Short mmCIF file of C-alpha atoms and ligand atoms in Angstrom, two decimals:
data_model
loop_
_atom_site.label_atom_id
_atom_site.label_comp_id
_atom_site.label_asym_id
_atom_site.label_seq_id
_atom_site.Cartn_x
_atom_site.Cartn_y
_atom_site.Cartn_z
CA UNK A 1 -102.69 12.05 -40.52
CA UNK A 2 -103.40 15.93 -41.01
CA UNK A 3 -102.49 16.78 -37.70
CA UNK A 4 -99.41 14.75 -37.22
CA UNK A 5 -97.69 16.68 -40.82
CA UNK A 6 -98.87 20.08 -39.11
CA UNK A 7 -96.27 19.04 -36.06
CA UNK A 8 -93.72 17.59 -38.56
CA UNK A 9 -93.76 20.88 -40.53
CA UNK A 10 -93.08 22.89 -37.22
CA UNK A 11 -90.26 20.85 -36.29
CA UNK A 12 -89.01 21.09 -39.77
CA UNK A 13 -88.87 24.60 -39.25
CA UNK A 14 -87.25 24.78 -36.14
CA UNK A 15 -84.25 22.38 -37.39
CA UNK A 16 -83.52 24.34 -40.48
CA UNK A 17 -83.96 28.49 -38.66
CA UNK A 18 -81.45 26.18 -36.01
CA UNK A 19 -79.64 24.94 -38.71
CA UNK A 20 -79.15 28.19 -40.43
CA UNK A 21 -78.08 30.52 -37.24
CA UNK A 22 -75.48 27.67 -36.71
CA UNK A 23 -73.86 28.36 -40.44
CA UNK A 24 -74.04 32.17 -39.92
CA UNK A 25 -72.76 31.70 -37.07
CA UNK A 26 -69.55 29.33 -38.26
CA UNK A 27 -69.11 31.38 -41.09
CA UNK A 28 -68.70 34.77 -39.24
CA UNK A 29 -66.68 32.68 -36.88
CA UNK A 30 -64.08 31.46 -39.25
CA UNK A 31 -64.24 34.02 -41.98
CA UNK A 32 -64.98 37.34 -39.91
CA UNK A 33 -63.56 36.94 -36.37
CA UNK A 34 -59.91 37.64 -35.74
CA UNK A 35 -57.72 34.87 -34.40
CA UNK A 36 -54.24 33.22 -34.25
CA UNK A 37 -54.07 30.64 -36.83
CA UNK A 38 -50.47 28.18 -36.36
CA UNK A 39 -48.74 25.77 -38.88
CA UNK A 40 -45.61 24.05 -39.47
CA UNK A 41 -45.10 23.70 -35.67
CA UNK A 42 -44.29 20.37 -34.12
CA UNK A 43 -45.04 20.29 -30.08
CA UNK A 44 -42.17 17.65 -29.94
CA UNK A 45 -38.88 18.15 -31.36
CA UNK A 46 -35.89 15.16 -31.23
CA UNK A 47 -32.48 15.89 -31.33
CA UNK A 48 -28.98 14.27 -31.53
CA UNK A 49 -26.42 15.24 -28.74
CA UNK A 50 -24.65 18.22 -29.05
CA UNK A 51 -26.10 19.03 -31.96
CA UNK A 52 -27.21 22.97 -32.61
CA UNK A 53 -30.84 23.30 -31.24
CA UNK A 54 -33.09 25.70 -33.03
CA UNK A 55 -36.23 27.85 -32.08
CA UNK A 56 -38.49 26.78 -34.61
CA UNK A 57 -41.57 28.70 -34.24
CA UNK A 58 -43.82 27.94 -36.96
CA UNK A 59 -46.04 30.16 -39.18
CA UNK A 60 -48.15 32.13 -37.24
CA UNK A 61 -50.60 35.28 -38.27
CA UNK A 62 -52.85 37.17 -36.61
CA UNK A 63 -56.61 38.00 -38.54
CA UNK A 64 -59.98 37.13 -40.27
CA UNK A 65 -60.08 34.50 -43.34
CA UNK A 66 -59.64 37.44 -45.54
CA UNK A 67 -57.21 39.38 -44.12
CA UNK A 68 -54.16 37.36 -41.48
CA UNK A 69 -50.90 39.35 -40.37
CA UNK A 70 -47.93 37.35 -39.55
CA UNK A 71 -47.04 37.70 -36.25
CA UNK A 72 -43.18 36.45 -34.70
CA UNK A 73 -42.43 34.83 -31.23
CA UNK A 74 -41.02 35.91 -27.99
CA UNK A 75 -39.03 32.76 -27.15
CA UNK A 76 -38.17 31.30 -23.98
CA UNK A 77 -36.99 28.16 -22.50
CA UNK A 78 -32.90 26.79 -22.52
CA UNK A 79 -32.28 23.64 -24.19
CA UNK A 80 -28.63 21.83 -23.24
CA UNK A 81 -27.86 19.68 -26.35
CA UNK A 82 -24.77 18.45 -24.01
CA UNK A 83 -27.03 16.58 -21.50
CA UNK A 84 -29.44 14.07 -22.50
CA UNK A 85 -32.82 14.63 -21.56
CA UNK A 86 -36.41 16.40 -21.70
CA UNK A 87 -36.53 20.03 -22.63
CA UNK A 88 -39.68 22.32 -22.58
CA UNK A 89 -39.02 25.97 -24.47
CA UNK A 90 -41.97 28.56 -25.12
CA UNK A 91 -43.23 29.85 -28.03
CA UNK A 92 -45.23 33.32 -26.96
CA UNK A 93 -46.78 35.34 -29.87
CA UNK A 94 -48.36 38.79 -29.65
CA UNK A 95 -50.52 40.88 -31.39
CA UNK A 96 -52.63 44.24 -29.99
CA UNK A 97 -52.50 42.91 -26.48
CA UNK A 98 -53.75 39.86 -27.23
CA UNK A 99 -51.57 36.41 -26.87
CA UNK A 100 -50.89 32.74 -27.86
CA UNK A 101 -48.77 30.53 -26.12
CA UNK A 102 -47.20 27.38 -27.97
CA UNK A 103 -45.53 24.90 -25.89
CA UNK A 104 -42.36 22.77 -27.16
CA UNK A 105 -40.89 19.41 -26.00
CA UNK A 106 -37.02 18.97 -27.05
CA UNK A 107 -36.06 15.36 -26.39
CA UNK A 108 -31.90 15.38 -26.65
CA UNK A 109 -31.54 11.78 -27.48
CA UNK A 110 -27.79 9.62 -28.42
CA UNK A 111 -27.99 7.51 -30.83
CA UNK A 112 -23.95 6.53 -31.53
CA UNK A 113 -22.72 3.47 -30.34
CA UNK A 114 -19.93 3.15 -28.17
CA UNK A 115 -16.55 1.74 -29.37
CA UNK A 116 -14.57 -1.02 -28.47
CA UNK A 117 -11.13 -1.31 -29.01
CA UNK A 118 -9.22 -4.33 -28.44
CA UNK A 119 -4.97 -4.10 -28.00
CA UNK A 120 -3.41 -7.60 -28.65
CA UNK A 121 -2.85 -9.82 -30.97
CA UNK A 122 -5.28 -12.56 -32.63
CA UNK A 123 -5.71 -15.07 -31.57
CA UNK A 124 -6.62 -13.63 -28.19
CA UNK A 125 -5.92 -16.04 -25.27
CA UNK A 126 -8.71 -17.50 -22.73
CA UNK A 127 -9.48 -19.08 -19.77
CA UNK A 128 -11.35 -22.54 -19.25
CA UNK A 129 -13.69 -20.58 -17.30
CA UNK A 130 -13.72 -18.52 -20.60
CA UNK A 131 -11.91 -15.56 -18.83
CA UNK A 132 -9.88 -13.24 -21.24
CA UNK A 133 -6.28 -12.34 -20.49
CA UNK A 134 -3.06 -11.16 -22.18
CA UNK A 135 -4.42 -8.80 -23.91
CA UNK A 136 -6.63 -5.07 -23.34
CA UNK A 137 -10.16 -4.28 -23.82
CA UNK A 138 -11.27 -0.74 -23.08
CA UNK A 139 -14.67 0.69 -24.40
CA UNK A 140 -15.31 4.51 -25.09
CA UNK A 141 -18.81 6.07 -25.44
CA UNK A 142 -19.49 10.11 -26.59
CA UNK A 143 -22.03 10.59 -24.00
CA UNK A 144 -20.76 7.91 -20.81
CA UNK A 145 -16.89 8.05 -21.45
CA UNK A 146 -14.70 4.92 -20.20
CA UNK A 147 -17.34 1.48 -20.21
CA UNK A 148 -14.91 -0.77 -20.07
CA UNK A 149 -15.97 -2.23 -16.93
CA UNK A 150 -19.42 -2.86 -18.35
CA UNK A 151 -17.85 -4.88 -21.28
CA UNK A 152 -19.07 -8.32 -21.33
CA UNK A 153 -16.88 -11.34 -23.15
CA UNK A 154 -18.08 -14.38 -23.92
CA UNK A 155 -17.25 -17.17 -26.22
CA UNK A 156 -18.73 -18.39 -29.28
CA UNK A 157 -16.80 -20.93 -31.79
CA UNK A 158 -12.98 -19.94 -31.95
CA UNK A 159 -14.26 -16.29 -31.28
CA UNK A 160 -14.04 -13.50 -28.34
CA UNK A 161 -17.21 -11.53 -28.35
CA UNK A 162 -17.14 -8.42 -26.82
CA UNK A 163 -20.50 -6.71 -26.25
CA UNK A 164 -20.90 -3.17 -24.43
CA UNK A 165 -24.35 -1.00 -24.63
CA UNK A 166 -24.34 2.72 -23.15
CA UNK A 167 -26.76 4.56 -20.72
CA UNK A 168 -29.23 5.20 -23.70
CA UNK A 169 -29.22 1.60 -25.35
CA UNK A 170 -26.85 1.54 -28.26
CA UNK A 171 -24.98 -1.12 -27.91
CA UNK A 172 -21.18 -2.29 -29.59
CA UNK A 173 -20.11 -5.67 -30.24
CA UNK A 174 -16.58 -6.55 -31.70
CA UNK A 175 -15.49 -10.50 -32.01
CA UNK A 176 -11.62 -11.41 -31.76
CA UNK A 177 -9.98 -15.16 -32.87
CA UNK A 178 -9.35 -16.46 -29.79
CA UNK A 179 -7.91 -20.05 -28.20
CA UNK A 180 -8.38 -21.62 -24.61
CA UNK A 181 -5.04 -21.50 -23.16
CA UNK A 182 -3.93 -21.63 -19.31
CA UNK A 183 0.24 -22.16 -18.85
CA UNK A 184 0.63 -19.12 -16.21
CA UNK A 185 1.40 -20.65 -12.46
CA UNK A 186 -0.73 -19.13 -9.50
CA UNK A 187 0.95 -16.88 -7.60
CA UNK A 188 1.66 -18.00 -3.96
CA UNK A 189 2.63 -16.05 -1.13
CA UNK A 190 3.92 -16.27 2.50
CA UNK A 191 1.74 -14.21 5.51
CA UNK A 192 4.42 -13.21 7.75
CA UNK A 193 7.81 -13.54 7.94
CA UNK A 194 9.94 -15.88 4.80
CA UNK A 195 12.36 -16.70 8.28
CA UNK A 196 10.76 -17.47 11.24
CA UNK A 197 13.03 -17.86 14.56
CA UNK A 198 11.60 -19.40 17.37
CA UNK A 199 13.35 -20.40 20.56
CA UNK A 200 13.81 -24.00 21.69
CA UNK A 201 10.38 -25.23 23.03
CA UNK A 202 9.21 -21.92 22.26
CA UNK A 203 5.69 -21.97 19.93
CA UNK A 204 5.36 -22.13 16.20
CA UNK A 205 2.04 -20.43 14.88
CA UNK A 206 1.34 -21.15 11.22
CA UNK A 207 0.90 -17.65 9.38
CA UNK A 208 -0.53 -19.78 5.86
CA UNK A 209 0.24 -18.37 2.54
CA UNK A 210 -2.11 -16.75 -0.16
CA UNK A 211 -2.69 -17.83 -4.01
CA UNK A 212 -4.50 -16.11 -6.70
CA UNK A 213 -4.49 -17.71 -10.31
CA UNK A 214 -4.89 -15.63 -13.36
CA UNK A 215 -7.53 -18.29 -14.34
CA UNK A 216 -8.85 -19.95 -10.85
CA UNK A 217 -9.19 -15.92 -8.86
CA UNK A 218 -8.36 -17.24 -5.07
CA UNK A 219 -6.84 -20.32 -4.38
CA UNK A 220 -5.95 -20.00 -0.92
CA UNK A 221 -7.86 -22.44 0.03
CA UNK A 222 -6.18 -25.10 -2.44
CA UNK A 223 -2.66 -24.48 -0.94
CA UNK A 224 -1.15 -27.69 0.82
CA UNK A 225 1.86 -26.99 3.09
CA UNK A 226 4.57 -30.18 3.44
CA UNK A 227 7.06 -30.39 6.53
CA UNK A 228 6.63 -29.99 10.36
CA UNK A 229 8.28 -27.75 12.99
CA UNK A 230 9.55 -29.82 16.08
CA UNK A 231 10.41 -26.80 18.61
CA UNK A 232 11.50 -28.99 21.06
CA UNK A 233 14.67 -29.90 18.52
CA UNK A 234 16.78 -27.10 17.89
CA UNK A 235 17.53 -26.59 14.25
CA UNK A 236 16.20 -25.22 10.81
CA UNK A 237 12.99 -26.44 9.39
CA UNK A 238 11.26 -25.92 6.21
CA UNK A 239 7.74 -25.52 5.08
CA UNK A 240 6.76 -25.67 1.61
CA UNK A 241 3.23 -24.09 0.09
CA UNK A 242 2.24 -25.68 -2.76
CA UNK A 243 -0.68 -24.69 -4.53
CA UNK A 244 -2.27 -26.23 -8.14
CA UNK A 245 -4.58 -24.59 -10.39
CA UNK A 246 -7.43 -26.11 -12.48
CA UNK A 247 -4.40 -26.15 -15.55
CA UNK A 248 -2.20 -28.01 -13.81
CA UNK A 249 -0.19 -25.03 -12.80
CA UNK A 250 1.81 -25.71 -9.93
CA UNK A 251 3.62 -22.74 -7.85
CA UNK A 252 5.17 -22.87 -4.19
CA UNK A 253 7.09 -20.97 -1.56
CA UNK A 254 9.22 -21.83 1.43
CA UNK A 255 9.29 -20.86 4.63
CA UNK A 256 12.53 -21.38 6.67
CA UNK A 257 11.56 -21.91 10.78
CA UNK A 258 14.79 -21.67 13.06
CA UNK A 259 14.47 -23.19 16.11
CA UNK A 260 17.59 -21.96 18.03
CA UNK A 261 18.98 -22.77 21.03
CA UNK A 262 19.44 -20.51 24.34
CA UNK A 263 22.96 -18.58 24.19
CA UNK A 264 23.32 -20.76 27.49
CA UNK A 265 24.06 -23.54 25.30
CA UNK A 266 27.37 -24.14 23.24
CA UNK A 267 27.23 -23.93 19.27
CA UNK A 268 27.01 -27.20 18.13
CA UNK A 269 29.26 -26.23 14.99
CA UNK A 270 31.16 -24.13 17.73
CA UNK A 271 30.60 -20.69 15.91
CA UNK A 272 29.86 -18.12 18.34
CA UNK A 273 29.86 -14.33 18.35
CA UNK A 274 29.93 -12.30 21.24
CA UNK A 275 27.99 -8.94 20.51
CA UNK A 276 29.34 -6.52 22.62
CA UNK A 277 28.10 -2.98 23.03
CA UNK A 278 30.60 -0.01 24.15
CA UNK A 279 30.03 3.48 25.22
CA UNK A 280 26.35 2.66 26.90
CA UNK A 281 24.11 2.66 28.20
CA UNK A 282 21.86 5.43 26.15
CA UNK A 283 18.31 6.26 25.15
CA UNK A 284 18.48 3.67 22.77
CA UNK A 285 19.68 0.55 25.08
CA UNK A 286 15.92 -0.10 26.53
CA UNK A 287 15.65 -1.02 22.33
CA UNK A 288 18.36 -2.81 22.21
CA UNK A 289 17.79 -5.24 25.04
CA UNK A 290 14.15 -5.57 23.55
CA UNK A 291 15.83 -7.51 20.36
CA UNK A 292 17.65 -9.12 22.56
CA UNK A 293 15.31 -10.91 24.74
CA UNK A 294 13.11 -11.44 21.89
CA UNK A 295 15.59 -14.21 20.22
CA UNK A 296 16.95 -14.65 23.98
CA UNK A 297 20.51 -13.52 23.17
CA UNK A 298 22.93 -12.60 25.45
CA UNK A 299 25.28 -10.30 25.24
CA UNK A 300 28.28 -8.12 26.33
CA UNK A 301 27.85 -4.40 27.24
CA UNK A 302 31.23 -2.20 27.98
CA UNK A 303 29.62 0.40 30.43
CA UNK A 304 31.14 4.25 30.71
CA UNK A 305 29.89 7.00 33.04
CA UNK A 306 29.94 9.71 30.76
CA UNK A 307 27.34 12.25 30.72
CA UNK A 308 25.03 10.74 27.94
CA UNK A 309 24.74 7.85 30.09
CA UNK A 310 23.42 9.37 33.27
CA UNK A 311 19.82 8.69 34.55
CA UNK A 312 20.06 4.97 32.83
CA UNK A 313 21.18 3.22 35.70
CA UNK A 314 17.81 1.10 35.65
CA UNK A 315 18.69 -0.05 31.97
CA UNK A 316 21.87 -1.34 33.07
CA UNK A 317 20.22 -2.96 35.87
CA UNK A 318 17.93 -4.54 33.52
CA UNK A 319 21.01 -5.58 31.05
CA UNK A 320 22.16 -7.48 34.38
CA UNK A 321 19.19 -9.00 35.28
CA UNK A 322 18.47 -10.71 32.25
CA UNK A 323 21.74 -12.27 31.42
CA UNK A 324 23.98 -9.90 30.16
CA UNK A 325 27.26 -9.28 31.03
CA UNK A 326 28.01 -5.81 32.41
CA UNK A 327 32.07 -5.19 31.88
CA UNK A 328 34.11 -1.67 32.09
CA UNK A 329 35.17 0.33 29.42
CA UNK A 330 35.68 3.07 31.43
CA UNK A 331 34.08 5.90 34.02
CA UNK A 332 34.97 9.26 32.13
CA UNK A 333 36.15 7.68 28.48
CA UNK A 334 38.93 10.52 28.52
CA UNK A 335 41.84 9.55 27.29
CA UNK A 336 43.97 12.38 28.12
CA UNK A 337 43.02 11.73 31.44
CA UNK A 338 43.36 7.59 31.54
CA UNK A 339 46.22 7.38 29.22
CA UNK A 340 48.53 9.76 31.31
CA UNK A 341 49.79 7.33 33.85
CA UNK A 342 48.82 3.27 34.68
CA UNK A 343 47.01 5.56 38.58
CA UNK A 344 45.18 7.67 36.26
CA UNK A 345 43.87 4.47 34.20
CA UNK A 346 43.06 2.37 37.72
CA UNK A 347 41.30 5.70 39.37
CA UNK A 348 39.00 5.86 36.46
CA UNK A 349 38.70 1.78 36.44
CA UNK A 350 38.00 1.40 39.50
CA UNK A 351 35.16 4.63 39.45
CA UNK A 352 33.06 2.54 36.90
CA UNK A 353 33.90 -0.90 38.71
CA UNK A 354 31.90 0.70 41.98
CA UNK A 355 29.53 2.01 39.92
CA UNK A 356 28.53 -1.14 38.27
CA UNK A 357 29.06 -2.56 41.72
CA UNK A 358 26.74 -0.09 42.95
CA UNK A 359 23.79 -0.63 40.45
CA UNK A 360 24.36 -4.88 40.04
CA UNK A 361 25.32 -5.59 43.20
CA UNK A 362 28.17 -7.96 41.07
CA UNK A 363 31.77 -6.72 40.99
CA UNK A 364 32.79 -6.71 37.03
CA UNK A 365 36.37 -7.64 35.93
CA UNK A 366 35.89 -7.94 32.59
CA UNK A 367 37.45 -4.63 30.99
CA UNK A 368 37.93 -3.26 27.46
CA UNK A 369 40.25 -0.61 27.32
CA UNK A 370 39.02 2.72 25.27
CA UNK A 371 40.12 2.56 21.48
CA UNK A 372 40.88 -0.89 22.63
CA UNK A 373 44.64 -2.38 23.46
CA UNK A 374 46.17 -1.79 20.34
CA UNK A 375 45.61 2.54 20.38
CA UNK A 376 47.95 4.35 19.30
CA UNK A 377 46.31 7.40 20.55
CA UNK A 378 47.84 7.16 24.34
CA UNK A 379 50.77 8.03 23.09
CA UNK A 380 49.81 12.07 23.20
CA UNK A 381 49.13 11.65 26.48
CA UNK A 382 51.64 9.03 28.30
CA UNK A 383 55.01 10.84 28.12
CA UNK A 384 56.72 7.99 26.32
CA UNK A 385 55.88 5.36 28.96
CA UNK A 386 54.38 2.61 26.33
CA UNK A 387 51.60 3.13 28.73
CA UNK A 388 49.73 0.28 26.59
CA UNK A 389 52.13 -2.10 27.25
CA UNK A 390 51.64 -1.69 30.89
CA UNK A 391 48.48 -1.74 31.34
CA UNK A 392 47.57 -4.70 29.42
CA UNK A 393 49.50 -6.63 31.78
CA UNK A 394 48.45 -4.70 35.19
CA UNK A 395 45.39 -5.18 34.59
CA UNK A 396 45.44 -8.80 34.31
CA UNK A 397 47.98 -8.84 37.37
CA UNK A 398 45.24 -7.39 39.17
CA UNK A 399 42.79 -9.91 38.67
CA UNK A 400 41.13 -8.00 35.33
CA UNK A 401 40.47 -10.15 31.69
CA UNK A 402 40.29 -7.67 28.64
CA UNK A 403 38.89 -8.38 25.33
CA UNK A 404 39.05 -6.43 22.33
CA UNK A 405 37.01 -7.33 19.32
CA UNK A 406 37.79 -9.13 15.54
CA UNK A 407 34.77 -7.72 14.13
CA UNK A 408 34.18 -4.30 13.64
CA UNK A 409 30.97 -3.03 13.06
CA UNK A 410 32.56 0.43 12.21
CA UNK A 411 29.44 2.16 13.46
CA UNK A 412 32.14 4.82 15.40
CA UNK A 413 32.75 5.49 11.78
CA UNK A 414 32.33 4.87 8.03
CA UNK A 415 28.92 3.05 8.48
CA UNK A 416 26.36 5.70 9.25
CA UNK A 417 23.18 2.96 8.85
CA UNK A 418 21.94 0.23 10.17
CA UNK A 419 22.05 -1.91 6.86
CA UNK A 420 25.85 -0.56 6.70
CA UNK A 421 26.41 -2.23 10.52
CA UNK A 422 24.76 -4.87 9.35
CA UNK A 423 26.17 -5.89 6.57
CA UNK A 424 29.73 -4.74 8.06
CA UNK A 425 29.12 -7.40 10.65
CA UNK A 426 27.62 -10.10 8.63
CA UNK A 427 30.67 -10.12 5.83
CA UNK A 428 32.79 -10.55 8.42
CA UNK A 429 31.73 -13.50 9.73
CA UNK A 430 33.18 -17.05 8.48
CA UNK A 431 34.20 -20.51 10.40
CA UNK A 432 36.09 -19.34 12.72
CA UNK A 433 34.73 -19.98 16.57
CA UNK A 434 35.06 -16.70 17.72
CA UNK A 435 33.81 -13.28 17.10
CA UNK A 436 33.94 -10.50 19.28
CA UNK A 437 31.66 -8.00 17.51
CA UNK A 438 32.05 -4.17 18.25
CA UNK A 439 28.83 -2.22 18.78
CA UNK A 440 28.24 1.15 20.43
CA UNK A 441 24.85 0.82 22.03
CA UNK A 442 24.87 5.17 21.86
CA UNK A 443 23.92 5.10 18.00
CA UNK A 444 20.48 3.97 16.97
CA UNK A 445 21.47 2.55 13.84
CA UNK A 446 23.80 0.34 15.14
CA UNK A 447 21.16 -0.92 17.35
CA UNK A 448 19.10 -1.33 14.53
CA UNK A 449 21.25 -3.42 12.85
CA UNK A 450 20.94 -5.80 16.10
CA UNK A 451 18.21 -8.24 14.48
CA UNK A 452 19.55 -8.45 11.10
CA UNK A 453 22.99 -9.68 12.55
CA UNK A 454 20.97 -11.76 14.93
CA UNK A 455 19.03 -13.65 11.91
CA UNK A 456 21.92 -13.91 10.05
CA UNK A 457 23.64 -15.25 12.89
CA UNK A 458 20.64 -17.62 13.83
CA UNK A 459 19.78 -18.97 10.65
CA UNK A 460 23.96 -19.12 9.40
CA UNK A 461 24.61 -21.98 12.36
CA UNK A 462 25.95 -19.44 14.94
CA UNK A 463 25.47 -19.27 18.57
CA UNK A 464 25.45 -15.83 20.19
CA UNK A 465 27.61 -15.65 23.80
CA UNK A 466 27.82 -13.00 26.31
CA UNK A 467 31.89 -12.41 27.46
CA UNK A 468 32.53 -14.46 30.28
CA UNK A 469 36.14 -14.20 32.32
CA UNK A 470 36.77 -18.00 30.83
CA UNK A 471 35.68 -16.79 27.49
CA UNK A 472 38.13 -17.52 24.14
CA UNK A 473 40.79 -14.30 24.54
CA UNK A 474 40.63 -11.81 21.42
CA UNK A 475 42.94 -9.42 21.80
CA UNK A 476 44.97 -6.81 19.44
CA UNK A 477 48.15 -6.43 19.32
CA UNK A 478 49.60 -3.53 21.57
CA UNK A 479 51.03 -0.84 19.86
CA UNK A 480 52.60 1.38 22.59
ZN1 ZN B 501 34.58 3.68 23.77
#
């Protein structure tokens, strides 16, 4: 027992010289050693968007217990209250070379909701499929701009809801009165052409329509079409689209399909027009006998030899060999020179007759007489011989037919575009079985008036003709 208290009282000893070193120790160290000592500092700061950010960098001072010097900050760090996000800055405080860094965390948070404004008014109008329309929703946030594609409707009750929630999680909601309504047709249209001309026996290919509804999105695949092209019967068909939407809605479009008959064949309501094409051929004749072949149409060209129309001999060879009649207008369309005497008119004839001859291998009789028979303008240059009224009956004493036209296209003057041909050409046209058209294949709008005339003429009941010697006469009355 003796000995074990002797050890206990040892120990004792130990602990409390320990003990007492430790709280000298403590107390010099708080009371009597110099040190930084920090307060009212937060390490993490929150703040609203754009609001003004602030260095806040505490109380700090610099001493013992008994004696503490304040002591400011050296700040550093940028903080952009305009972009959300994480933000260190730097609180570094100084005293006698010694120094105490505080670190900062700015969190720029948003907290306001974004708005939702609706333009219409109540109720609003929806959908069976509960899809909105007839009215505008558009949602605005401070800190992600337009939402308005991230609006979500639904339906609740007789109300609209509109919910919308921006990049940081606030989130809108507005409700409208609202009703299910649907009375708005789809909207059908053709692929391809509204007037389709095909020639006899010739191929039909279906180009379909397209839908949308309002309500339904795509309904193409809904439409129904009623009515059949026959190609192998010449005449005009129709094809109607009909499409349905899940309202009831109904909406269609027609197609009109011509099916029209070689130019070999007569008119069966015996309307024909004769295009014929003076001054040629040009640059633009390769063009014109394109359009031609492509609704097989023949026609009448009036050839000259003037300079424009040099190196096109192959396109009037190509005129020839598919179906077109080549006739004479004349070699060197100078009417000074043809008008001065019935030799002078045959010499230049009968240049452009061996030309033609020359290129077709076919001698031509058909002739059209520059500014046609009923000029007036020969009579500058004829000396007072009614040169007119001679030559429109040597020629046909020689074995020549010559046509003039009762349509003019006025593309020599007045219309200076195609839709002005066009329609020049087109308002012409009645009952009447004949119609010599006048065309000069040397202007590019005129030829580009070709296929509008040929449509119209198509789809109107009219059969297109090239000039034959046999053909109905249209001539003008002769003036000199
Ligand atoms: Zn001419």
């Amino acid at each position: 027992m003796e000995k074990k208290l002797q050890i206990d009282k040892r120990v004792l000893v130990g602990l409390l010289i320990t003990l007492g070193i430790l709280v000298i120790f403590l107390l010099v160290y708080f009371f009597f050693i110099p040190r930084f000592r920090l307060s009212n500092f937060s390490s993490k700061v929150t703040i609203p968007l754009e609001a003004e950010f602030a260095f806040n960098d505490g109380d700090v001072c610099y001493g013992t217990f008994f004696h503490c010097e304040k002591v400011e900050a050296t700040r550093s760090g940028e903080v952009d209250t305009s972009k959300l996000g994480s933000y260190t800055v730097f609180y570094n405080y100084e005293y006698e070379s010694k120094t105490f860094l505080k670190e900062q965390i700015v969190e720029v948070v948003d907290t306001e909701s974004p708005v939702i404004l609706v333009s219409g008014d109540e109720p609003l109008t929806y959908c069976a499929n509960h899809k909105g329309y007839g009215y505008e929703v558009t949602a605005q946030d401070n800190y992600d701009g337009d939402l308005t594609e991230k609006i979500i409707s639904s339906v609740v009750g007789d109300q609209l809801i509109f919910e919308v929630e921006d990049s940081s999680g606030n989130k809108a909601t507005l409700s409208k009165r609202a009703i299910l309504k649907d009375d708005i047709a789809p909207s059908i249209t053709l692929n391809g052409e509204e007037n389709v001309f095909i020639p006899l026996n010739g191929t039909y290919v279906e180009a379909n329509a397209s839908a949308t509804d309002m309500c339904d999105g795509d309904l193409t695949t809904n439409i129904t079409v009623e009515g059949v092209v026959d190609t192998s019967v010449a005449g005009e068909y129709q094809l109607v689209y009909k499409v349905v939407d899940s309202n009831q809605n109904e909406a269609s479009v027609t197609r009109h399909v011509y099916v029209y008959e070689s130019s070999d064949y007569p008119s069966l309501e015996g309307k024909n027009i004769y295009l014929t094409f003076d001054d040629g051929p040009s640059a633009y004749t390769s063009k014109l006998l394109d359009i031609l072949k492509k609704y097989n149409v023949k026609a009448t060209f009036f050839v000259t030899d003037q300079g424009l129309t040099k190196g096109y001999d192959d396109v009037l060879k190509r005129a020839y060999d598919e179906g077109h009649t080549i006739a004479l207008h004349s070699s060197s369309h100078n009417y000074g020179y043809i008008y001065s005497s019935v030799n002078a008119y045959f010499d230049d004839l009968s240049a452009i007759q061996a030309k033609v001859e020359r290129i077709t291998g076919a001698k031509s009789t058909i002739v059209r007489f520059p500014g046609g028979s009923s000029n007036t303008i020969s009579k500058n240059y004829d000396a007072g011989c009614h040169i007119m009224s001679k030559l429109t009956k040597a020629v046909q004493a020689k074995g020549f037919r010559y046509f003039d036209w009762n349509v003019d296209s006025k593309d020599a003057g007045g219309a200076k575009t195609a839709g002005e041909v066009a329609s020049n050409v087109i308002n012409s046209l009645g009952n009447q079985h004949t119609y010599v058209v006048l065309q000069h294949d040397i202007k590019e709008y005129s030829v580009d008036a070709v296929e509008t005339i040929i449509q119209f003429g198509i789809s109107h009941g009219y059969t297109f003709q090239p000039l034959k010697m046999d053909s109905p006469r249209v001539e003008h009355s002769v003036n000199n």
